[in-house]
Amino acid sequence: MTDMKNNGVDEQPLDALSETVRRKMMRLMAVSVGTMFIGIFAVLFAIVYKLNNSSAEPTSLMLRSFCRKDLRSKRLKSPMAYC
């Protein structure tokens, strides 16, 4: 029986220069994959952080925008009249 991986073709060993280039490319690929995973985890962490810490902010931001609109429309003398 023949080996299915080689398909009957014997691979020649790489010369020293090709082996050096292959090692450098493997190292570059490992660094690139590591950097990509760090970036993905940083983005996911930022999303989870924003979702967990933004529960109280929308009401205060809505109140601030409402007060600003109200102050502009009525031209109140006291900025703290409604806020």
Short mmCIF file of C-alpha atoms in Angstrom, two decimals:
data_model
loop_
_atom_site.label_atom_id
_atom_site.label_comp_id
_atom_site.label_asym_id
_atom_site.label_seq_id
_atom_site.Cartn_x
_atom_site.Cartn_y
_atom_site.Cartn_z
CA MET A 1 0.00 0.00 0.00
CA THR A 2 1.12 3.53 -0.68
CA ASP A 3 1.18 6.28 1.89
CA MET A 4 -1.68 8.73 1.30
CA LYS A 5 0.25 11.73 2.62
CA ASN A 6 3.17 11.53 0.20
CA ASN A 7 1.28 10.21 -2.84
CA GLY A 8 4.41 8.34 -3.89
CA VAL A 9 6.58 11.49 -4.07
CA ASP A 10 9.60 11.76 -1.79
CA GLU A 11 10.25 15.29 -0.56
CA GLN A 12 13.78 16.55 -0.71
CA PRO A 13 15.13 18.27 2.41
CA LEU A 14 15.40 22.04 2.17
CA ASP A 15 18.78 23.67 1.86
CA ALA A 16 20.03 25.92 4.67
CA LEU A 17 18.87 29.19 3.08
CA SER A 18 15.35 27.93 2.44
CA GLU A 19 15.14 26.54 5.97
CA THR A 20 16.17 29.92 7.39
CA VAL A 21 13.52 31.71 5.32
CA ARG A 22 10.90 29.15 6.41
CA ARG A 23 11.76 29.69 10.09
CA LYS A 24 11.55 33.47 9.73
CA MET A 25 8.18 33.19 8.00
CA MET A 26 6.85 30.89 10.72
CA ARG A 27 8.02 33.36 13.39
CA LEU A 28 6.39 36.25 11.53
CA MET A 29 3.16 34.28 11.24
CA ALA A 30 3.18 33.47 14.97
CA VAL A 31 3.71 37.15 15.86
CA SER A 32 0.95 38.23 13.47
CA VAL A 33 -1.53 35.70 14.85
CA GLY A 34 -0.64 36.70 18.42
CA THR A 35 -1.12 40.39 17.63
CA MET A 36 -4.45 39.68 15.99
CA PHE A 37 -5.71 37.72 19.02
CA ILE A 38 -4.60 40.47 21.39
CA GLY A 39 -6.46 43.03 19.27
CA ILE A 40 -9.62 40.93 19.13
CA PHE A 41 -9.57 40.37 22.89
CA ALA A 42 -9.01 44.11 23.49
CA VAL A 43 -12.02 45.00 21.34
CA LEU A 44 -14.20 42.38 23.03
CA PHE A 45 -13.06 43.60 26.45
CA ALA A 46 -13.91 47.20 25.50
CA ILE A 47 -17.38 46.17 24.30
CA VAL A 48 -18.12 44.21 27.48
CA TYR A 49 -16.73 47.05 29.62
CA LYS A 50 -18.94 49.62 27.88
CA LEU A 51 -22.02 47.42 28.15
CA ASN A 52 -21.51 46.84 31.89
CA ASN A 53 -20.66 50.44 32.81
CA SER A 54 -23.18 52.34 30.71
CA SER A 55 -26.31 51.47 32.69
CA ALA A 56 -26.54 54.81 34.58
CA GLU A 57 -25.16 57.17 31.96
CA PRO A 58 -27.95 57.33 29.37
CA THR A 59 -30.42 58.92 31.78
CA SER A 60 -27.96 61.57 32.88
CA LEU A 61 -26.99 62.29 29.28
CA MET A 62 -30.64 62.50 28.30
CA LEU A 63 -31.32 64.87 31.19
CA ARG A 64 -28.39 67.09 30.20
CA SER A 65 -29.51 67.29 26.59
CA PHE A 66 -33.10 68.00 27.68
CA CYS A 67 -31.93 70.81 29.99
CA ARG A 68 -29.79 72.36 27.26
CA LYS A 69 -32.66 72.32 24.78
CA ASP A 70 -35.02 73.72 27.38
CA LEU A 71 -32.58 76.52 28.30
CA ARG A 72 -32.07 77.47 24.68
CA SER A 73 -35.76 77.58 23.91
CA LYS A 74 -36.94 79.56 26.96
CA ARG A 75 -33.88 81.75 27.55
CA LEU A 76 -33.99 81.26 31.31
CA LYS A 77 -31.90 83.48 33.57
CA SER A 78 -30.93 80.67 35.92
CA PRO A 79 -29.25 77.69 34.23
CA MET A 80 -30.13 75.45 37.18
CA ALA A 81 -33.86 76.12 37.06
CA TYR A 82 -34.73 72.72 35.65
CA CYS A 83 -31.51 70.78 36.18
#
